[in-house]
Amino acid sequence: MTDEQEKGATGPIRVGVLGARGRMGIEVCKAVDGAADMELVATVDQGDPLSAVADAGAQVVVDFTTPDVVMDNLRWCVDQGVHAVVGTTGFTGQRLDQVRGWLGGRPELGVVIAPNFGIGAVLMMQFATRAARHFESVEIIEQHHPRKLDAPSGTATHTARLVAAARAEAGLGPVPDATADEVAGARGADIDGVRVHAVRATGLLAHQEVLFGTIGETLTIRHDSYDRVSFMPGVLLAVRAVPGRPGLTLGLDPLLD
Ligand SMILES: NC(=O)C1=CN([C@@H]2O[C@H](COP(=O)(O)OP(=O)(O)OC[C@H]3O[C@@H](n4cnc5c(N)ncnc54)[C@H](OP(=O)(O)O)[C@@H]3O)[C@@H](O)[C@H]2O)C=CC1
Ligand SMILES: O=C(O)C1=N[C@H](C(=O)O)C[C@H](O)C1
């Protein structure tokens, strides 16, 4: 262990941020810098060497980059023995299995991957999962800023999977829908049988509605992030927790219990 790493073992958590000059990365750097129990030791963006993270003796990496580079970053973290907190989207079941496979060889390492670090968003997903069994109809409408690269959002995709699993467990059949003549895309994306609609508009940041329907009533569960600071308490919570949570943690839920 280097002197730097030795210091980190007893002092503040030494944190490296990947995607540090991005919209989320800038906020994460500010939040880590302002946390008394953390030290921001490395900031890496496109074109910077990942070795800066290892050289600085980072114990935890926070990744807010892009879906096309996040897997390489995670592989590197696992190889280097650095815990990781990941907010970047694009995690399919196959990708998650791959990460579990890597972690199999490093039983001391923790990785937290959360589609949304907003506490309200986590609760919105929990409430939607709870409601799912009681309504024959459900659709998800997510709304984001127009610079977002992926659609639908990671949060909407995750919500759709949770809702679909809860419906299946309750023995509900397909969502009723008689559409026979559709302009392509009009009914949104089909994620595990749940329709997901993605809106992009200037002025929005990150918003989602889960609309449930049954005979004579609807229920709308809505969450709005108006500022990226809304994600920071969840990110800091995960940074504190990840060294003590070996293996893959998916979502913030277990950290909030
Ligand atoms: N889980 C959550 O709570 C949240 C998740 N997100 C997700 O986080 C991700 C980032 O979002 P956002 O900050 O808005 O996006 P940005 O595009 O603003 O930030 C991404 C940053 O990563 C940089 N980057 C690209 N490749 C690399 C690389 N190989 N190594 C290091 N940095 C790299 C980009 O550089 P360059 O621009 O030069 O390509 C950019 O600065 C998205 O997937 C988004 O959906 C966002 C908000 C909340
Ligand atoms: O890109 C964003 O901005 C966001 N991305 C995440 C997602 O895709 O769900 C989280 C949040 O919606 C903001």
Short mmCIF file of C-alpha atoms and ligand atoms in Angstrom, two decimals:
data_model
loop_
_atom_site.label_atom_id
_atom_site.label_comp_id
_atom_site.label_asym_id
_atom_site.label_seq_id
_atom_site.Cartn_x
_atom_site.Cartn_y
_atom_site.Cartn_z
CA MET A 1 0.00 0.00 0.00
CA THR A 2 1.30 3.47 -0.87
CA ASP A 3 1.38 6.32 1.67
CA GLU A 4 -1.63 7.84 -0.09
CA GLN A 5 -3.64 4.61 0.16
CA GLU A 6 -2.60 4.10 3.77
CA LYS A 7 -3.97 7.55 4.58
CA GLY A 8 -7.27 6.71 2.84
CA ALA A 9 -7.73 3.55 4.91
CA THR A 10 -8.22 5.58 8.09
CA GLY A 11 -9.18 9.05 6.88
CA PRO A 12 -11.77 10.35 4.44
CA ILE A 13 -12.97 8.09 1.59
CA ARG A 14 -10.75 8.78 -1.41
CA VAL A 15 -13.00 9.32 -4.44
CA GLY A 16 -12.27 9.49 -8.17
CA VAL A 17 -14.89 10.80 -10.60
CA LEU A 18 -15.21 9.59 -14.20
CA GLY A 19 -17.08 11.91 -16.56
CA ALA A 20 -15.94 14.72 -14.27
CA ARG A 21 -16.56 17.52 -16.80
CA GLY A 22 -20.06 16.31 -17.72
CA ARG A 23 -23.35 17.69 -16.38
CA MET A 24 -23.54 15.11 -13.58
CA GLY A 25 -19.80 14.82 -13.06
CA ILE A 26 -19.46 18.53 -12.23
CA GLU A 27 -22.16 18.21 -9.54
CA VAL A 28 -20.62 15.02 -8.15
CA CYS A 29 -17.20 16.70 -7.84
CA LYS A 30 -18.80 19.60 -5.94
CA ALA A 31 -20.73 17.23 -3.65
CA VAL A 32 -17.69 15.05 -2.88
CA ASP A 33 -15.57 18.15 -2.32
CA GLY A 34 -18.14 19.43 0.16
CA ALA A 35 -18.48 16.18 2.10
CA ALA A 36 -16.40 16.18 5.30
CA ASP A 37 -15.85 12.41 5.17
CA MET A 38 -14.66 12.33 1.51
CA GLU A 39 -11.70 13.56 -0.48
CA LEU A 40 -11.83 14.18 -4.23
CA VAL A 41 -8.52 12.72 -5.39
CA ALA A 42 -8.99 12.26 -9.15
CA THR A 43 -11.15 13.77 -11.89
CA VAL A 44 -11.14 12.01 -15.26
CA ASP A 45 -13.02 12.88 -18.44
CA GLN A 46 -12.80 11.91 -22.12
CA GLY A 47 -9.12 11.71 -23.17
CA ASP A 48 -7.70 11.59 -19.64
CA PRO A 49 -5.90 8.40 -18.52
CA LEU A 50 -7.74 6.15 -16.06
CA SER A 51 -4.38 5.52 -14.43
CA ALA A 52 -4.81 8.93 -12.71
CA VAL A 53 -7.42 7.25 -10.50
CA ALA A 54 -5.06 4.47 -9.45
CA ASP A 55 -2.11 6.85 -9.06
CA ALA A 56 -4.18 8.95 -6.64
CA GLY A 57 -5.05 5.90 -4.55
CA ALA A 58 -8.82 6.27 -5.04
CA GLN A 59 -10.88 3.79 -3.03
CA VAL A 60 -14.20 4.52 -4.76
CA VAL A 61 -14.88 5.61 -8.34
CA VAL A 62 -18.09 7.40 -9.31
CA ASP A 63 -18.99 6.95 -13.00
CA PHE A 64 -21.32 9.30 -14.88
CA THR A 65 -20.04 8.86 -18.42
CA THR A 66 -21.84 7.29 -21.38
CA PRO A 67 -23.32 3.83 -22.04
CA ASP A 68 -20.62 3.06 -24.65
CA VAL A 69 -17.65 3.50 -22.28
CA VAL A 70 -19.04 2.57 -18.88
CA MET A 71 -18.39 -1.18 -19.20
CA ASP A 72 -14.70 -0.63 -19.99
CA ASN A 73 -14.48 1.72 -17.01
CA LEU A 74 -16.10 -0.81 -14.70
CA ARG A 75 -13.86 -3.63 -15.92
CA TRP A 76 -10.88 -1.41 -15.18
CA CYS A 77 -12.15 -0.63 -11.65
CA VAL A 78 -12.64 -4.32 -10.89
CA ASP A 79 -9.17 -5.17 -12.24
CA GLN A 80 -7.64 -2.39 -10.10
CA GLY A 81 -9.60 -3.32 -6.96
CA VAL A 82 -11.49 -0.02 -6.77
CA HIS A 83 -15.12 0.05 -5.58
CA ALA A 84 -17.54 1.68 -8.04
CA VAL A 85 -20.73 3.74 -7.86
CA VAL A 86 -22.33 3.96 -11.29
CA GLY A 87 -25.10 6.27 -12.47
CA THR A 88 -24.47 5.89 -16.18
CA THR A 89 -27.37 4.29 -18.05
CA GLY A 90 -27.46 1.40 -20.53
CA PHE A 91 -27.40 -1.58 -18.15
CA THR A 92 -29.18 -4.52 -19.78
CA GLY A 93 -29.60 -7.84 -17.96
CA GLN A 94 -26.66 -9.14 -19.99
CA ARG A 95 -24.40 -6.29 -18.86
CA LEU A 96 -25.38 -6.79 -15.22
CA ASP A 97 -24.55 -10.50 -15.50
CA GLN A 98 -21.16 -9.60 -16.97
CA VAL A 99 -20.41 -7.33 -13.99
CA ARG A 100 -21.50 -10.08 -11.56
CA GLY A 101 -19.09 -12.41 -13.39
CA TRP A 102 -16.16 -9.99 -12.98
CA LEU A 103 -16.98 -9.51 -9.30
CA GLY A 104 -16.97 -13.27 -8.78
CA GLY A 105 -13.18 -13.09 -8.95
CA ARG A 106 -12.99 -10.15 -6.48
CA PRO A 107 -15.22 -11.06 -3.50
CA GLU A 108 -14.07 -8.01 -1.48
CA LEU A 109 -15.19 -5.47 -4.10
CA GLY A 110 -18.47 -3.60 -4.25
CA VAL A 111 -20.30 -2.05 -7.21
CA VAL A 112 -23.50 -0.02 -6.87
CA ILE A 113 -25.38 0.61 -10.12
CA ALA A 114 -28.43 2.83 -9.76
CA PRO A 115 -30.61 4.01 -12.64
CA ASN A 116 -31.62 6.99 -10.50
CA PHE A 117 -29.97 8.43 -7.38
CA GLY A 118 -32.87 10.75 -6.54
CA ILE A 119 -34.49 9.60 -3.28
CA GLY A 120 -37.90 10.69 -4.60
CA ALA A 121 -37.33 8.75 -7.82
CA VAL A 122 -36.44 5.61 -5.86
CA LEU A 123 -39.67 5.99 -3.87
CA MET A 124 -41.64 6.63 -7.09
CA MET A 125 -40.36 3.28 -8.44
CA GLN A 126 -41.22 1.52 -5.18
CA PHE A 127 -44.75 3.00 -5.15
CA ALA A 128 -45.25 2.04 -8.80
CA THR A 129 -44.12 -1.52 -8.10
CA ARG A 130 -46.59 -1.69 -5.21
CA ALA A 131 -49.48 -0.32 -7.31
CA ALA A 132 -48.79 -2.52 -10.33
CA ARG A 133 -50.74 -5.59 -9.20
CA HIS A 134 -53.96 -3.60 -8.71
CA PHE A 135 -54.36 -2.04 -12.20
CA GLU A 136 -54.95 -3.71 -15.55
CA SER A 137 -53.45 -0.77 -17.48
CA VAL A 138 -50.10 0.93 -17.06
CA GLU A 139 -47.99 3.26 -19.20
CA ILE A 140 -44.83 5.21 -18.41
CA ILE A 141 -44.15 8.73 -19.66
CA GLU A 142 -40.63 10.03 -19.08
CA GLN A 143 -39.58 13.61 -19.89
CA HIS A 144 -35.99 14.85 -20.14
CA HIS A 145 -33.73 17.64 -21.38
CA PRO A 146 -32.97 17.37 -25.12
CA ARG A 147 -29.22 16.75 -24.65
CA LYS A 148 -29.92 13.30 -23.20
CA LEU A 149 -28.36 10.63 -25.44
CA ASP A 150 -30.52 7.61 -24.63
CA ALA A 151 -34.25 6.95 -24.87
CA PRO A 152 -36.13 5.72 -23.03
CA SER A 153 -34.35 6.71 -19.84
CA GLY A 154 -32.64 4.18 -17.58
CA THR A 155 -35.19 5.03 -14.89
CA ALA A 156 -38.15 4.34 -17.19
CA THR A 157 -36.64 1.09 -18.41
CA HIS A 158 -35.99 -0.05 -14.84
CA THR A 159 -39.51 0.98 -13.75
CA ALA A 160 -41.05 -0.93 -16.66
CA ARG A 161 -39.14 -4.08 -15.69
CA LEU A 162 -40.19 -3.76 -12.02
CA VAL A 163 -43.84 -3.17 -12.95
CA ALA A 164 -43.84 -6.05 -15.44
CA ALA A 165 -42.37 -8.41 -12.83
CA ALA A 166 -45.00 -7.35 -10.26
CA ARG A 167 -47.79 -7.88 -12.82
CA ALA A 168 -46.48 -11.32 -13.70
CA GLU A 169 -46.24 -12.26 -10.03
CA ALA A 170 -49.86 -11.17 -9.53
CA GLY A 171 -50.98 -13.23 -12.53
CA LEU A 172 -52.07 -10.21 -14.61
CA GLY A 173 -52.24 -10.74 -18.37
CA PRO A 174 -51.16 -8.32 -21.10
CA VAL A 175 -52.14 -4.66 -20.77
CA PRO A 176 -55.39 -4.21 -22.76
CA ASP A 177 -54.79 -2.43 -26.09
CA ALA A 178 -56.88 -2.82 -29.24
CA THR A 179 -54.59 -0.70 -31.46
CA ALA A 180 -54.72 -2.20 -34.95
CA ASP A 181 -53.44 0.69 -37.05
CA GLU A 182 -50.40 2.49 -35.66
CA VAL A 183 -48.10 5.15 -37.01
CA ALA A 184 -44.68 3.70 -36.06
CA GLY A 185 -43.74 4.76 -32.56
CA ALA A 186 -47.14 6.22 -31.62
CA ARG A 187 -47.60 3.68 -28.84
CA GLY A 188 -44.09 4.09 -27.49
CA ALA A 189 -41.47 1.43 -26.78
CA ASP A 190 -42.56 -1.97 -25.49
CA ILE A 191 -40.42 -2.92 -22.47
CA ASP A 192 -41.47 -6.26 -21.03
CA GLY A 193 -45.05 -5.54 -22.19
CA VAL A 194 -45.17 -2.02 -20.69
CA ARG A 195 -45.45 0.96 -23.07
CA VAL A 196 -42.86 3.68 -22.41
CA HIS A 197 -43.07 7.16 -23.99
CA ALA A 198 -40.04 9.48 -24.08
CA VAL A 199 -40.45 13.28 -24.32
CA ARG A 200 -37.47 15.59 -24.94
CA ALA A 201 -37.84 19.36 -24.46
CA THR A 202 -35.75 22.36 -23.52
CA GLY A 203 -36.63 23.47 -19.99
CA LEU A 204 -37.08 19.92 -18.70
CA LEU A 205 -34.50 18.11 -16.57
CA ALA A 206 -35.69 14.63 -15.49
CA HIS A 207 -39.34 13.73 -14.89
CA GLN A 208 -41.44 10.59 -14.95
CA GLU A 209 -45.10 9.63 -14.64
CA VAL A 210 -46.38 6.11 -14.17
CA LEU A 211 -50.04 6.08 -15.19
CA PHE A 212 -52.19 3.21 -13.93
CA GLY A 213 -55.78 2.55 -14.94
CA THR A 214 -58.61 0.25 -13.98
CA ILE A 215 -62.39 0.46 -14.26
CA GLY A 216 -63.54 3.97 -13.28
CA GLU A 217 -60.22 5.27 -11.92
CA THR A 218 -56.63 6.12 -12.69
CA LEU A 219 -53.62 6.60 -10.47
CA THR A 220 -50.66 8.75 -11.54
CA ILE A 221 -47.35 8.50 -9.68
CA ARG A 222 -45.03 11.33 -10.67
CA HIS A 223 -41.52 12.38 -9.81
CA ASP A 224 -39.65 15.53 -10.90
CA SER A 225 -35.96 16.39 -10.63
CA TYR A 226 -35.63 20.15 -11.20
CA ASP A 227 -31.91 20.32 -10.42
CA ARG A 228 -29.04 17.81 -10.59
CA VAL A 229 -28.34 18.44 -6.90
CA SER A 230 -31.36 16.16 -6.34
CA PHE A 231 -29.15 13.17 -7.19
CA MET A 232 -26.31 14.06 -4.81
CA PRO A 233 -27.58 12.73 -1.45
CA GLY A 234 -28.07 9.35 -3.14
CA VAL A 235 -24.62 9.43 -4.76
CA LEU A 236 -22.92 10.28 -1.44
CA LEU A 237 -24.94 7.59 0.34
CA ALA A 238 -23.71 5.02 -2.19
CA VAL A 239 -20.08 6.19 -1.92
CA ARG A 240 -20.22 5.70 1.86
CA ALA A 241 -21.93 2.32 1.58
CA VAL A 242 -20.12 0.64 -1.30
CA PRO A 243 -16.89 -0.38 0.50
CA GLY A 244 -19.04 -2.36 2.94
CA ARG A 245 -21.25 -3.99 0.30
CA PRO A 246 -19.31 -6.63 -1.63
CA GLY A 247 -20.86 -7.77 -4.92
CA LEU A 248 -23.35 -5.97 -7.14
CA THR A 249 -26.05 -3.76 -5.62
CA LEU A 250 -28.70 -2.76 -8.15
CA GLY A 251 -30.62 0.38 -7.23
CA LEU A 252 -30.50 2.47 -4.06
CA ASP A 253 -33.37 0.62 -2.38
CA PRO A 254 -31.26 -1.61 -0.10
CA LEU A 255 -29.29 1.44 1.07
CA LEU A 256 -32.44 3.27 2.15
CA ASP A 257 -33.92 0.46 4.28
N1 LIG B 1 -28.37 7.48 -12.14
C1 LIG B 1 -28.72 8.76 -12.05
O1 LIG B 1 -29.28 9.22 -11.05
C2 LIG B 1 -28.44 9.65 -13.20
C3 LIG B 1 -27.89 9.13 -14.33
N2 LIG B 1 -27.56 9.94 -15.37
C4 LIG B 1 -26.86 9.29 -16.46
O2 LIG B 1 -25.47 9.62 -16.33
C5 LIG B 1 -24.87 9.65 -17.63
C6 LIG B 1 -24.17 11.00 -17.82
O3 LIG B 1 -25.16 12.01 -17.89
P1 LIG B 1 -24.72 13.53 -18.10
O4 LIG B 1 -23.77 13.95 -17.05
O5 LIG B 1 -25.98 14.28 -18.30
O6 LIG B 1 -23.97 13.41 -19.49
P2 LIG B 1 -22.74 14.32 -20.05
O7 LIG B 1 -22.65 14.01 -21.51
O8 LIG B 1 -22.92 15.72 -19.62
O9 LIG B 1 -21.46 13.73 -19.28
C7 LIG B 1 -20.75 12.60 -19.65
C8 LIG B 1 -19.29 12.94 -19.55
O10 LIG B 1 -18.50 11.76 -19.70
C9 LIG B 1 -17.41 12.10 -20.55
N3 LIG B 1 -16.79 10.91 -21.13
C10 LIG B 1 -17.03 10.30 -22.31
N4 LIG B 1 -16.22 9.23 -22.45
C11 LIG B 1 -15.46 9.17 -21.34
C12 LIG B 1 -14.44 8.29 -20.89
N5 LIG B 1 -14.04 7.25 -21.63
N6 LIG B 1 -13.87 8.52 -19.69
C13 LIG B 1 -14.24 9.55 -18.92
N7 LIG B 1 -15.21 10.43 -19.30
C14 LIG B 1 -15.81 10.24 -20.48
C15 LIG B 1 -18.03 13.03 -21.56
O11 LIG B 1 -17.05 13.74 -22.31
P3 LIG B 1 -17.45 14.29 -23.79
O12 LIG B 1 -18.62 15.21 -23.58
O13 LIG B 1 -16.19 14.95 -24.25
O14 LIG B 1 -17.84 13.07 -24.59
C16 LIG B 1 -18.84 13.94 -20.64
O15 LIG B 1 -18.04 14.95 -20.08
C17 LIG B 1 -25.98 9.35 -18.62
O16 LIG B 1 -26.01 7.96 -18.91
C18 LIG B 1 -27.24 9.75 -17.84
O17 LIG B 1 -28.40 9.10 -18.28
C19 LIG B 1 -27.80 11.28 -15.35
C20 LIG B 1 -28.42 11.85 -14.27
C21 LIG B 1 -28.79 11.08 -13.09
O1 LIG B 2 -29.70 11.77 -18.49
C1 LIG B 2 -30.30 12.24 -17.49
O2 LIG B 2 -30.44 13.44 -17.30
C2 LIG B 2 -30.86 11.29 -16.51
N1 LIG B 2 -30.59 10.02 -16.67
C3 LIG B 2 -31.03 8.96 -15.83
C4 LIG B 2 -31.97 8.06 -16.60
O3 LIG B 2 -31.76 7.82 -17.79
O4 LIG B 2 -32.93 7.54 -15.99
C5 LIG B 2 -31.58 9.45 -14.52
C6 LIG B 2 -32.39 10.71 -14.63
O5 LIG B 2 -33.58 10.43 -15.29
C7 LIG B 2 -31.60 11.79 -15.35
#
